[in-house]
Coordinates of C-alpha atoms in Angstrom, one line a residue:
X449 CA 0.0 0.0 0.0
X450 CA 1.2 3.0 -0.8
X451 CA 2.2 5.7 1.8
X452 CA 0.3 8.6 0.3
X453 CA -3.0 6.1 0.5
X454 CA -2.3 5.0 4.3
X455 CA -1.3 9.0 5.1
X456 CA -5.2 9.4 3.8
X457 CA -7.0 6.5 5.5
X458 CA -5.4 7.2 8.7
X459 CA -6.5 11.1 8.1
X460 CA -10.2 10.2 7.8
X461 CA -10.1 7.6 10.5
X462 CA -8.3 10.1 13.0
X463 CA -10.8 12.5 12.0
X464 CA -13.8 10.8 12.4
X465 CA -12.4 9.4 15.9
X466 CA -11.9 12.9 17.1
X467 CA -15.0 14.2 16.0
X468 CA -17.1 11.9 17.9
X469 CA -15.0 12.4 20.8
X470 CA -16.1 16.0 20.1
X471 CA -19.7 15.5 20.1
X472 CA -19.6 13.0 22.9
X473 CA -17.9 15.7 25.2
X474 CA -19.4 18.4 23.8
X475 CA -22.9 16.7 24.8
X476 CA -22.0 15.9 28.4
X477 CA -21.2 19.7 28.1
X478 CA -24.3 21.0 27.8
X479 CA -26.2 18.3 30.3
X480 CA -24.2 19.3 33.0
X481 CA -24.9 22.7 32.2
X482 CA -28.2 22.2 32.0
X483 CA -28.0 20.4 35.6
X484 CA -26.3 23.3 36.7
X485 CA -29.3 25.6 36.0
X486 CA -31.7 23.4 37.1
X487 CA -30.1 23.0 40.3
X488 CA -29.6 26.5 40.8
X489 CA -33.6 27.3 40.2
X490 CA -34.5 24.3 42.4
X491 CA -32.3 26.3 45.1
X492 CA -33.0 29.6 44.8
X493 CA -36.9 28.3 44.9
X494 CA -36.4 26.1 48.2
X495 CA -33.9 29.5 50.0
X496 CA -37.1 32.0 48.9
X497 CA -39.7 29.5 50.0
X498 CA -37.3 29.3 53.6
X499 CA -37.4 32.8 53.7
X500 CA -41.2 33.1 53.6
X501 CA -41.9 30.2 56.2
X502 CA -39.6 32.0 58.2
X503 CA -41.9 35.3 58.2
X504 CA -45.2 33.4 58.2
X505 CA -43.5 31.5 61.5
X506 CA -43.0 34.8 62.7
X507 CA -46.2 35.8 62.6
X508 CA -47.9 32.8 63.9
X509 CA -45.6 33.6 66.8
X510 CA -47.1 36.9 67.3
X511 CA -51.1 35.7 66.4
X512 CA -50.5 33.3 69.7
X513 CA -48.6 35.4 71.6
X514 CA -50.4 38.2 71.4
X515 CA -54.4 37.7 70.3
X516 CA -55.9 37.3 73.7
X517 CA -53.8 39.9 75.1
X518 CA -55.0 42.2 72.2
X519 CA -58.5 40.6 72.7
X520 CA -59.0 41.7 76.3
X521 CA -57.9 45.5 75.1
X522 CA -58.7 46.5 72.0
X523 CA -62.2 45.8 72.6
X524 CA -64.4 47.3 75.0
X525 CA -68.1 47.7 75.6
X526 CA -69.7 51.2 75.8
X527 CA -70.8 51.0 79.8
X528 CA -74.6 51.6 79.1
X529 CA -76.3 49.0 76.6
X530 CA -79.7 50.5 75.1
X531 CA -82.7 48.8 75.5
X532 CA -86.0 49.2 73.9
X533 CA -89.3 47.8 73.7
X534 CA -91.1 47.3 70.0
X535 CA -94.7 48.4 69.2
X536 CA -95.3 44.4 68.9
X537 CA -94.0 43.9 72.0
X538 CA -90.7 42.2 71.5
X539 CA -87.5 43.6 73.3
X540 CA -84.6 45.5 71.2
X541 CA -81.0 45.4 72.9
X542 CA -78.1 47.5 71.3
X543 CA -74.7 47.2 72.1
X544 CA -71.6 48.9 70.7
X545 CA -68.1 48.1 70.0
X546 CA -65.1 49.9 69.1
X547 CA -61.3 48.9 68.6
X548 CA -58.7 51.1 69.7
X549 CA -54.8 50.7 69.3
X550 CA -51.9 51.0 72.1
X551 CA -51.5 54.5 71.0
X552 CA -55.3 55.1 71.8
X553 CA -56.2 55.0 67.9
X554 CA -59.6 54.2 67.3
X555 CA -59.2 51.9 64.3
X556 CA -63.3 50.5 64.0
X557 CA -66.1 51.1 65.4
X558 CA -70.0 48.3 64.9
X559 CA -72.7 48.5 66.5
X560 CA -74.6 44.9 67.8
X561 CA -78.8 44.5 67.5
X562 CA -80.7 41.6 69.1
X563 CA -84.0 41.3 69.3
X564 CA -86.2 38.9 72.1
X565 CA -89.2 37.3 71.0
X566 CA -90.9 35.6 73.8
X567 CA -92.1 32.2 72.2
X568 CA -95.9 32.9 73.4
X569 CA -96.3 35.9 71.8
X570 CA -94.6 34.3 68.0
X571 CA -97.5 33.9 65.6
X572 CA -97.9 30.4 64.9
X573 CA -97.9 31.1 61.4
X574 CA -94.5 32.7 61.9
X575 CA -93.5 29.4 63.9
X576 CA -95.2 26.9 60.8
X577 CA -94.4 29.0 57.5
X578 CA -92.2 32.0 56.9
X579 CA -92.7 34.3 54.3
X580 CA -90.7 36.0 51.8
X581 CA -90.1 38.9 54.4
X582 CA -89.1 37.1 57.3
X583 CA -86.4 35.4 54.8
X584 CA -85.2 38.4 53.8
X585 CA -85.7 39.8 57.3
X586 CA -83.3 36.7 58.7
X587 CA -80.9 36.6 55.8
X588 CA -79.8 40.2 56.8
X589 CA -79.6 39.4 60.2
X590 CA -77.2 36.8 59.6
X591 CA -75.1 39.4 56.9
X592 CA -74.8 41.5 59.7
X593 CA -73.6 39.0 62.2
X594 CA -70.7 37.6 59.2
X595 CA -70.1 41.3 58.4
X596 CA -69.6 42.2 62.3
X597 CA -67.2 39.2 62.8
X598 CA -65.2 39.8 59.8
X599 CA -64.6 43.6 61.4
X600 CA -63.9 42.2 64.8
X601 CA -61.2 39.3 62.8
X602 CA -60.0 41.9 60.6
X603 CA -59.5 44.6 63.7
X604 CA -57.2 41.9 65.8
X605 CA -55.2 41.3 62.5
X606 CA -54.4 45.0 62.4
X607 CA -53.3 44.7 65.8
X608 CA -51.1 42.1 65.1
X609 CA -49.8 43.6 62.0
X610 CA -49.1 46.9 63.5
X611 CA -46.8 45.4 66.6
X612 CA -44.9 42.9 63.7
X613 CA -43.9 46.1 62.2
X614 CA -43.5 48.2 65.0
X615 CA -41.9 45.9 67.5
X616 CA -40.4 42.7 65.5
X617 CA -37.9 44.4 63.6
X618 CA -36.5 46.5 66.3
X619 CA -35.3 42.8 67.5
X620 CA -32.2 41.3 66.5
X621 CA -31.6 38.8 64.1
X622 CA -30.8 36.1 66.5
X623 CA -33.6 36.8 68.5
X624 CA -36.0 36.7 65.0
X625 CA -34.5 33.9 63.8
X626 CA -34.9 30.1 64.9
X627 CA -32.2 28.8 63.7
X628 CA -32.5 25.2 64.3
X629 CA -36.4 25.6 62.6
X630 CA -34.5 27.5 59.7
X631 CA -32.0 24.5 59.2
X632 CA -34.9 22.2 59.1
X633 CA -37.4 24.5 56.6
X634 CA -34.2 24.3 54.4
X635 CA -33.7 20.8 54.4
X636 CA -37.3 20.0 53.5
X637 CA -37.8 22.6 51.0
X638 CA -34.4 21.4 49.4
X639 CA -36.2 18.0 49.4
X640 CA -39.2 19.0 47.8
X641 CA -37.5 20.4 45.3
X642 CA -35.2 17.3 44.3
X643 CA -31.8 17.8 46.1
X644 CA -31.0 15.9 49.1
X645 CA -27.2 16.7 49.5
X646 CA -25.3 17.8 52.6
X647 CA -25.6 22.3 52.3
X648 CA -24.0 24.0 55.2
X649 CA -25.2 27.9 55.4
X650 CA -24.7 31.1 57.2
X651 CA -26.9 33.8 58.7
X652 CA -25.5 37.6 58.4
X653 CA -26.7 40.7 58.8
X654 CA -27.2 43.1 55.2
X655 CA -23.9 44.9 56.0
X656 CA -22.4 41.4 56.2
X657 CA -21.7 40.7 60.3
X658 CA -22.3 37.0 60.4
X659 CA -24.9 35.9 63.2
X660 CA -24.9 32.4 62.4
X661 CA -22.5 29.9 60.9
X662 CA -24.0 26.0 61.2
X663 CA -22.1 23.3 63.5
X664 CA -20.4 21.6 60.5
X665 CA -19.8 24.9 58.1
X666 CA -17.0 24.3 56.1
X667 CA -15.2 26.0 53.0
X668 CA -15.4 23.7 50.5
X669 CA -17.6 24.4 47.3
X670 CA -18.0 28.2 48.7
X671 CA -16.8 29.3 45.5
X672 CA -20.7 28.6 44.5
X673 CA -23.1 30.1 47.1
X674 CA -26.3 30.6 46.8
X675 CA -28.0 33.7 48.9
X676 CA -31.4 34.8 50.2
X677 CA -33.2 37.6 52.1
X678 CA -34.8 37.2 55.0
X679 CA -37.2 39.7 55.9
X680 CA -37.4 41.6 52.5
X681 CA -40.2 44.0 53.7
X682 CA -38.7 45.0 56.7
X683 CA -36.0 48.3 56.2
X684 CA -33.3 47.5 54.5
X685 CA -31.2 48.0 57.6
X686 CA -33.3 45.6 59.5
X687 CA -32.4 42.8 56.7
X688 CA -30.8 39.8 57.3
X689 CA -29.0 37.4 54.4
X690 CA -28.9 33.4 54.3
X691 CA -26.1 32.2 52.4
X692 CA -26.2 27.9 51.2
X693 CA -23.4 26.3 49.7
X694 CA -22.8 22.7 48.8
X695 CA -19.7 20.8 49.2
X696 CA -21.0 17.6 47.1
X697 CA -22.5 20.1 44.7
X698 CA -20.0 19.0 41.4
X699 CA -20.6 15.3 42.6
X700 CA -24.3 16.0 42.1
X701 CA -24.2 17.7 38.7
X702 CA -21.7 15.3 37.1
X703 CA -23.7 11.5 38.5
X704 CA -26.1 12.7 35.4
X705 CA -23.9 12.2 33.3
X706 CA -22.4 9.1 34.5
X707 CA -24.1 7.0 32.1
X708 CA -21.9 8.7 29.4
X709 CA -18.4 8.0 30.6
X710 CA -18.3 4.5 29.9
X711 CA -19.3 5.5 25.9
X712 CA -16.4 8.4 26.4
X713 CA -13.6 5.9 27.3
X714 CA -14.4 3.4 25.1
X715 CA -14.2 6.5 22.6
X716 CA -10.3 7.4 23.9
X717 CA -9.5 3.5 24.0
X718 CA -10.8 3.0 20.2
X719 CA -9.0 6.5 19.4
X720 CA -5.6 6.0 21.4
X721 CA -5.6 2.0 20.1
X722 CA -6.3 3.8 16.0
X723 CA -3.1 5.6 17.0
X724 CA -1.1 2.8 18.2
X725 CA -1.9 1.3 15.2
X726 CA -1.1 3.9 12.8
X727 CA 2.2 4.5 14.1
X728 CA 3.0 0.6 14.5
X729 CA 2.1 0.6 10.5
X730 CA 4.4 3.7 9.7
X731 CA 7.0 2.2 12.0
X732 CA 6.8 -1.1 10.3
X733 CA 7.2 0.0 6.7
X734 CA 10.1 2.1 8.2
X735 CA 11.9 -0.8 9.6
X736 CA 10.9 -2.9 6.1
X737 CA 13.0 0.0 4.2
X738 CA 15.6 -0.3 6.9
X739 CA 16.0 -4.0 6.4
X740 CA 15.4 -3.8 2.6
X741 CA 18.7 -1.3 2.8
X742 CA 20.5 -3.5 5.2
X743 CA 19.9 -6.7 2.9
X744 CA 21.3 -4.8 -0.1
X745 CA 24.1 -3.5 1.7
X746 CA 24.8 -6.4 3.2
X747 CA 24.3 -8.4 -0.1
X748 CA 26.9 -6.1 -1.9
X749 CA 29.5 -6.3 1.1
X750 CA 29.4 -9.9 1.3
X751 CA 29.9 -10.2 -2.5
X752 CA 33.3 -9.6 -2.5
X753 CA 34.8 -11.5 -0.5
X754 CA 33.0 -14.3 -1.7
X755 CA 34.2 -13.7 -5.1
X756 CA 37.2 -13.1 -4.1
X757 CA 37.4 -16.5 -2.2
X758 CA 35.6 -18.5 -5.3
X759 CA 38.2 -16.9 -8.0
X760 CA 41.4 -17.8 -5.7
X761 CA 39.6 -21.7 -5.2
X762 CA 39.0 -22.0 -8.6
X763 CA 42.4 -21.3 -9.5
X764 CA 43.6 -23.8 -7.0
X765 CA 41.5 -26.0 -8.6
X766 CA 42.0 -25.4 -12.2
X767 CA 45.0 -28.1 -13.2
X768 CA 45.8 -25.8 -16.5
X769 CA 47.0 -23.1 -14.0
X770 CA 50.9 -23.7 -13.2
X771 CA 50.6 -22.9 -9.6
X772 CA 54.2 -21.5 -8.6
X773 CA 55.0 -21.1 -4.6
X774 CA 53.8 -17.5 -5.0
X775 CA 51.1 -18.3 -6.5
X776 CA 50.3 -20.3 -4.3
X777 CA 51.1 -17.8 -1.0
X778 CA 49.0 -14.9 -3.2
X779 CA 45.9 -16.9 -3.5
X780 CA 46.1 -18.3 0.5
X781 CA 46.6 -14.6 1.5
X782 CA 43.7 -13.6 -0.9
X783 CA 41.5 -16.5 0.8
X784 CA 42.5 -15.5 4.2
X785 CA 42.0 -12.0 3.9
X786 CA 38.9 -12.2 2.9
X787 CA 37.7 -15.0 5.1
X788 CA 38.2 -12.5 7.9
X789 CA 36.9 -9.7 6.1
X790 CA 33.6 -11.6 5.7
X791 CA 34.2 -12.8 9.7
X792 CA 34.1 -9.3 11.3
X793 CA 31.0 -8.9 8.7
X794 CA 29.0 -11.5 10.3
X795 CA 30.5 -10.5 14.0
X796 CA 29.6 -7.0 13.7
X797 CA 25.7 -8.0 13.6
X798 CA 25.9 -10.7 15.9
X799 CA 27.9 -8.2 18.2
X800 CA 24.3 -5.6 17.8
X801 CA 22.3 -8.7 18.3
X802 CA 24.2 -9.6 21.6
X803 CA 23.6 -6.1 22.9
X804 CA 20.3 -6.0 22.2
X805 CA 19.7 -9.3 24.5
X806 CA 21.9 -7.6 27.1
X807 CA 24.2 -10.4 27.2
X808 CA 27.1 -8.7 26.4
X809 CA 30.2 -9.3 29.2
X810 CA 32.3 -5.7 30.2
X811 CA 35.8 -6.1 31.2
X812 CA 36.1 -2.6 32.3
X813 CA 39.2 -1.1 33.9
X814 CA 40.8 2.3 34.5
X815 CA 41.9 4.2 32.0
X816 CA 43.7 7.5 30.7
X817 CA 41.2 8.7 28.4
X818 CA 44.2 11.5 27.2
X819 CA 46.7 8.8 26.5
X820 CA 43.7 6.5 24.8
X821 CA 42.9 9.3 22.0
X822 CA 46.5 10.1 21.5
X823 CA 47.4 6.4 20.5
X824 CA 44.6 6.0 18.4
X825 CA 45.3 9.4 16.9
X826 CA 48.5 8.0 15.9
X827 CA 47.4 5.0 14.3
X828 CA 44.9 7.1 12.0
X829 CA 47.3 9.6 10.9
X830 CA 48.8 7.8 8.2
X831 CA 44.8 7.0 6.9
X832 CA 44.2 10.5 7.4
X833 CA 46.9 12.3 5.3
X834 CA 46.3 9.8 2.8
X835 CA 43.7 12.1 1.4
X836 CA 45.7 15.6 2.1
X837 CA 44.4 16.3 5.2
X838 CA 45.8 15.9 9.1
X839 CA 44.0 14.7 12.5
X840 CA 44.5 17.7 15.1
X841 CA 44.6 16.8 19.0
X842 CA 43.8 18.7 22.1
X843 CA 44.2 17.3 25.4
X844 CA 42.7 20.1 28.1
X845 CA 40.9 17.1 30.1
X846 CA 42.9 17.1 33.8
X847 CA 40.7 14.2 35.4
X848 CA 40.9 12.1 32.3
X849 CA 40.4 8.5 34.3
X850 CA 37.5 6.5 32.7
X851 CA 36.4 3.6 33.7
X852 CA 35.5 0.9 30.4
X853 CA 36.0 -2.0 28.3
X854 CA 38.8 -0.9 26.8
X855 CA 38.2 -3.1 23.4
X856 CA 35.0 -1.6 23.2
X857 CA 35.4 1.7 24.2
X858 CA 38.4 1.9 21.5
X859 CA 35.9 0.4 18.9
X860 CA 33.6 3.3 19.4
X861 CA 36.5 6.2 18.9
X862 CA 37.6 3.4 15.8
X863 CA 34.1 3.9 14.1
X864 CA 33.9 7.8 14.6
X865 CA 37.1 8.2 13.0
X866 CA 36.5 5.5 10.5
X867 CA 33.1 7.5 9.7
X868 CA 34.7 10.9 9.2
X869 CA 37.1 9.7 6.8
X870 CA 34.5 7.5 4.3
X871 CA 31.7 10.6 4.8
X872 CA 34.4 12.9 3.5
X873 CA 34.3 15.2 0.2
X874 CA 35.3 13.5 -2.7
X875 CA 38.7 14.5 -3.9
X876 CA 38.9 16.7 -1.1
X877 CA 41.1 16.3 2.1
X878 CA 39.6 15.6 5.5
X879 CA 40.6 17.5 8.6
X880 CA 40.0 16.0 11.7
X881 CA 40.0 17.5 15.5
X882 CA 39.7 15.6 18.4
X883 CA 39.2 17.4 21.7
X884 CA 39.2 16.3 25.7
X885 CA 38.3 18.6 28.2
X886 CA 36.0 18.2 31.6
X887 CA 33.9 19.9 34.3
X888 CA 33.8 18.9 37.9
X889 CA 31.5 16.2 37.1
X890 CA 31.8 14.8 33.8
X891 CA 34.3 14.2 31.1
X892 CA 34.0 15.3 27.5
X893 CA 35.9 13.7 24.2
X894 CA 34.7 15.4 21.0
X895 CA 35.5 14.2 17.3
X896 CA 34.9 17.0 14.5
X897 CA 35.5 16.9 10.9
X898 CA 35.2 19.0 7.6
X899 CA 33.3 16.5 6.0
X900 CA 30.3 16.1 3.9
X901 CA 27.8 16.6 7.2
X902 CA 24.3 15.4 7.4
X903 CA 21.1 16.7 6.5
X904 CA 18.5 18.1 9.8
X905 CA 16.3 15.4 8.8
X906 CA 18.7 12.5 9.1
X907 CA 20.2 14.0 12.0
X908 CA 17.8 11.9 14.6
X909 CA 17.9 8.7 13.0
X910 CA 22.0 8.3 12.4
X911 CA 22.0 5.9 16.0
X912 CA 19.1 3.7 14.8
X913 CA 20.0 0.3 13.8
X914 CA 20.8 -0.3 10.3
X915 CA 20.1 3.3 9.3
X916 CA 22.2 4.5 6.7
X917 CA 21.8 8.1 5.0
X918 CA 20.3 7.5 1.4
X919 CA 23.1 7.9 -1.4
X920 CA 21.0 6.6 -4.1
X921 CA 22.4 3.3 -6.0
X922 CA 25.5 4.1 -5.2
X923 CA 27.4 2.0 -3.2
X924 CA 30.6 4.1 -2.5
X925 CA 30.7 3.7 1.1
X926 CA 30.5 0.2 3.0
X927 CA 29.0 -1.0 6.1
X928 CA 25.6 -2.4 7.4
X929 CA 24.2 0.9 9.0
X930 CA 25.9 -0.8 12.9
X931 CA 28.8 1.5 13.3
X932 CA 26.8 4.6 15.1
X933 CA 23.7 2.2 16.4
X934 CA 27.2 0.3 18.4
X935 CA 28.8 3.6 19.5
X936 CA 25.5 5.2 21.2
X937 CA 25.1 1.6 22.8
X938 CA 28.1 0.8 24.2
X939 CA 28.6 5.1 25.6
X940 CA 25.2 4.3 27.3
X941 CA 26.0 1.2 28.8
X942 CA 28.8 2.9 30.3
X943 CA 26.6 5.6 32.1
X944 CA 27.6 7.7 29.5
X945 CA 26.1 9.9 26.4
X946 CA 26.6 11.1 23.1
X947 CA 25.2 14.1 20.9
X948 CA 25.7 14.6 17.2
X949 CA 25.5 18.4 15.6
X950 CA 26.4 18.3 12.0
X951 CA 26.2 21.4 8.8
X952 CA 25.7 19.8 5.8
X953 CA 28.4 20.8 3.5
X954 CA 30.5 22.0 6.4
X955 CA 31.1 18.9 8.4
X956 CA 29.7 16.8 12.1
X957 CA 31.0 17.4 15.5
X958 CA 29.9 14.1 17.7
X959 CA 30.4 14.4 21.5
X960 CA 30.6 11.8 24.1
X961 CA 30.1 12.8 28.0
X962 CA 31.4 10.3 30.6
X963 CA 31.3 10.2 34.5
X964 CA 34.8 11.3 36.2
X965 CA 36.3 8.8 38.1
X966 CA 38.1 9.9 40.3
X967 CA 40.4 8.5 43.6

């Protein structure tokens, strides 16, 4: 498949992954939002219901308190009653009644009729059938009766009223207040309206003095309080301010919406497992070119020797040849060369492949890490000015003890080298400066050269196995795509690190940092 066509797939499928993520979140979104409000009305209903059971309980308070007392003096009977006989005989009483306030108001004033009929002198038609008159006659008697009692009601109400407003609100809040019947009006009214959470609340004047703060208040979820006022007809002075908040308020909103995070994380599984997936693919049909190089590279490498190795045997073979003692040394030289040739081949990847099992065996030892690069200096300087150009060496390290394999840790400094001179310019000479210096911790060796360099891009991948910078077809430079995949393993096995930096055109500077050792 091609890459272009997987790129695509993997677009629309990522797409369509995050989309209904989108829409799954985005609709758990607006349900908790819509909790939200509702639990906010259902609250502010139950706090403003509170509030008004808390004035209506207030004015029970007073009605029982205060009725007979208001009773026995608001109303008083005028000292002399009139009394009156009928032309029919029957006796007329009149009584009258007034209400009068604590200030000596005179707020309504009725007047009582009765009439006695003594039961001998009642017609007895009035006593068997009444007529349209005496109906009337008795339907206004029993108006005037309601009406009189509604006065009388309606007077002690006044009374009432006027010594709530008067008298209640010169009291303070804590002596208006019940608190313990406030806790409990909220509580119910809360359940009425659907929430039945721990609240804890407060009780402050309208300047803000708090009067009460309930046994278990605490801070949490304060940042959402919800607040009412009590007594909203009294002056605004005479105010006072209940404040709820709920700690398990969040929990609340959010077990709505519980139902939906079981879809949600099967959403993220599906979408992080589509990732996984995607980047296994891309990885795989990286590693597939990888090996497809290493194959080729490793097919043109081994090709040689084994040519070389089949021409020298056929010679040995071939009767027609005359096979003269230096003949005969040549083609044993030719056979052995390449036999080890094609034996530090095969041990170079079975070296990677021990590595990678972590089965490899250090021998590690103190050593001069100064006297190390000079000697190996040496060795490459004939290589070196072979192509015109000259290895320079600065020693500034001062604790230059190391502790390594010294095979190993020589094979590393080997490939560096080894790499600056087949990665040179063609036709051009190769410069080459290696550098030691250290802090009070670590311990630096540095190999830069004036080389071809290496693209940004390839920069990252030059330690991964088998990764070899694309020449094309061209098969100018050997090797298997090991030599900087051994040389970042075996600087980390020894607690150590390496960093490349590299100009293309200009040349690459690697860097390896070690741990002093020191006495």
């Amino acid at each position: 498949m091609k890459k272009r066509t997987i790129w695509t797939i993997a677009a629309i499928m990522g797409f369509s992954f995050l989309a209904l993520l989108f829409l799954q979140l985005k609709y758990i979104q607006e349900m908790v939002d819509m909790k939200k409000e509702q639990f906010d009305e259902s609250v502010n209903r139950a706090l403003y219901q509170a509030s008004r059971n808390l004035e209506l309980n207030e004015t029970l308070r007073y009605l029982e308190k205060d009725v007979n007392e208001t009773e026995r003096r608001a109303f008083r009977r005028d000292s002399v009653g009139t009394r009156s006989k009928t032309p029919d005989g029957s006796i007329q009483q009149s009584h009258q009644y007034s209400v009068i306030g604590k200030d000596g108001t005179l707020y309504s004033s009725f007047e009582l009729k009765t009439i006695s009929i003594k039961p001998s002198q009642m017609p007895k038609a009035m006593i068997l059938h009444t007529d349209k008159n005496s109906l009337s006659e008795a339907s206004k008697s029993l108006q005037e009766i309601v009406k009189n009692r509604y006065i009388y009601q309606k007077a002690l109400l006044d009374e009432v009223v006027y010594s709530i407003l008067y008298s209640a609100s010169d009291k303070p809040l804590k002596e208006r207040i019940n608190f313990k019947l406030l806790d409990q009006d909220l509580k119910a009214e809360l359940m009425n309206n659907g929430i039945d959470i721990p609240y804890h609340f407060t009780v402050s004047t309208q300047d803000g003095r708090e009067v009460y703060r309930c046994p278990e208040y605490s801070d949490e979820g304060e940042e959402f309080t919800y607040s009412q006022v009590l007594f909203r007809n009294d002056p605004q002075s005479k105010m006072g301010v209940v404040k709820v908040h709920f700690p398990e308020m969040n929990t609340y909103i959010f077990s709505s919406v519980r139902f939906m995070i079981p879809s949600v994380a099967f959403t993220v599984v599906l979408l992080i497992t589509f990732i996984f997936t995607i980047v296994v693919i891309f990885r795989q049909k990286r590693y597939t070119e990888i090996k497809n190089d290493f194959i080729n590279n490793m097919t043109h490498e081994l090709k040689t020797p084994i040519a070389s190795i089949s021409l020298a045997a056929q010679m040995l073979n071939d009767a027609s040849v005359t096979k003269s003692p230096t003949m005969l040394k040549h083609l044993g030289g030719v056979i052995y060369d390449e036999s080890k040739r094609l034996r530090f081949l095969v041990e170079k990847v079975l070296q990677m492949s021990m590595f990678d099992r972590k089965k490899a065996v250090f021998k590690k030892k103190k050593l001069d890490l100064n006297e190390m690069v000079e000697n190996i200096a040496n060795s490459f300087t004939l290589r070196v000015e072979h192509t015109g150009g000259k290895i320079y060496t600065e020693i500034e390290a001062i604790d230059s003890t190391i502790y390594v394999d010294e095979m190993h840790f020589q094979n590393v400094i080997n490939n560096l080298l080894d790499n600056a001179v087949k990665y040179r310019k063609p036709d051009s000479p190769i410069n080459i400066y290696i550098r030691t210096w250290n802090d009070d911790t670590h311990l630096y060796l540095s190999i830069r050269d004036t080389g071809l360099g290496i693209k940004r891009d390839n920069l990252k991948k030059v330690f991964d196995k088998f990764y070899r910078v694309h020449t094309g077809n061209v098969h100018d430079v050997k090797g298997f795509g090991l030599g900087l995949a051994y040389v970042k393993k075996i600087v980390m096995l020894h607690q150590g690190d390496i960093a490349v930096e590299s100009d293309l055109g200009k040349g690459t500077k690697f860097t390896i940092k070690l741990p002093v050792i020191k006495d």
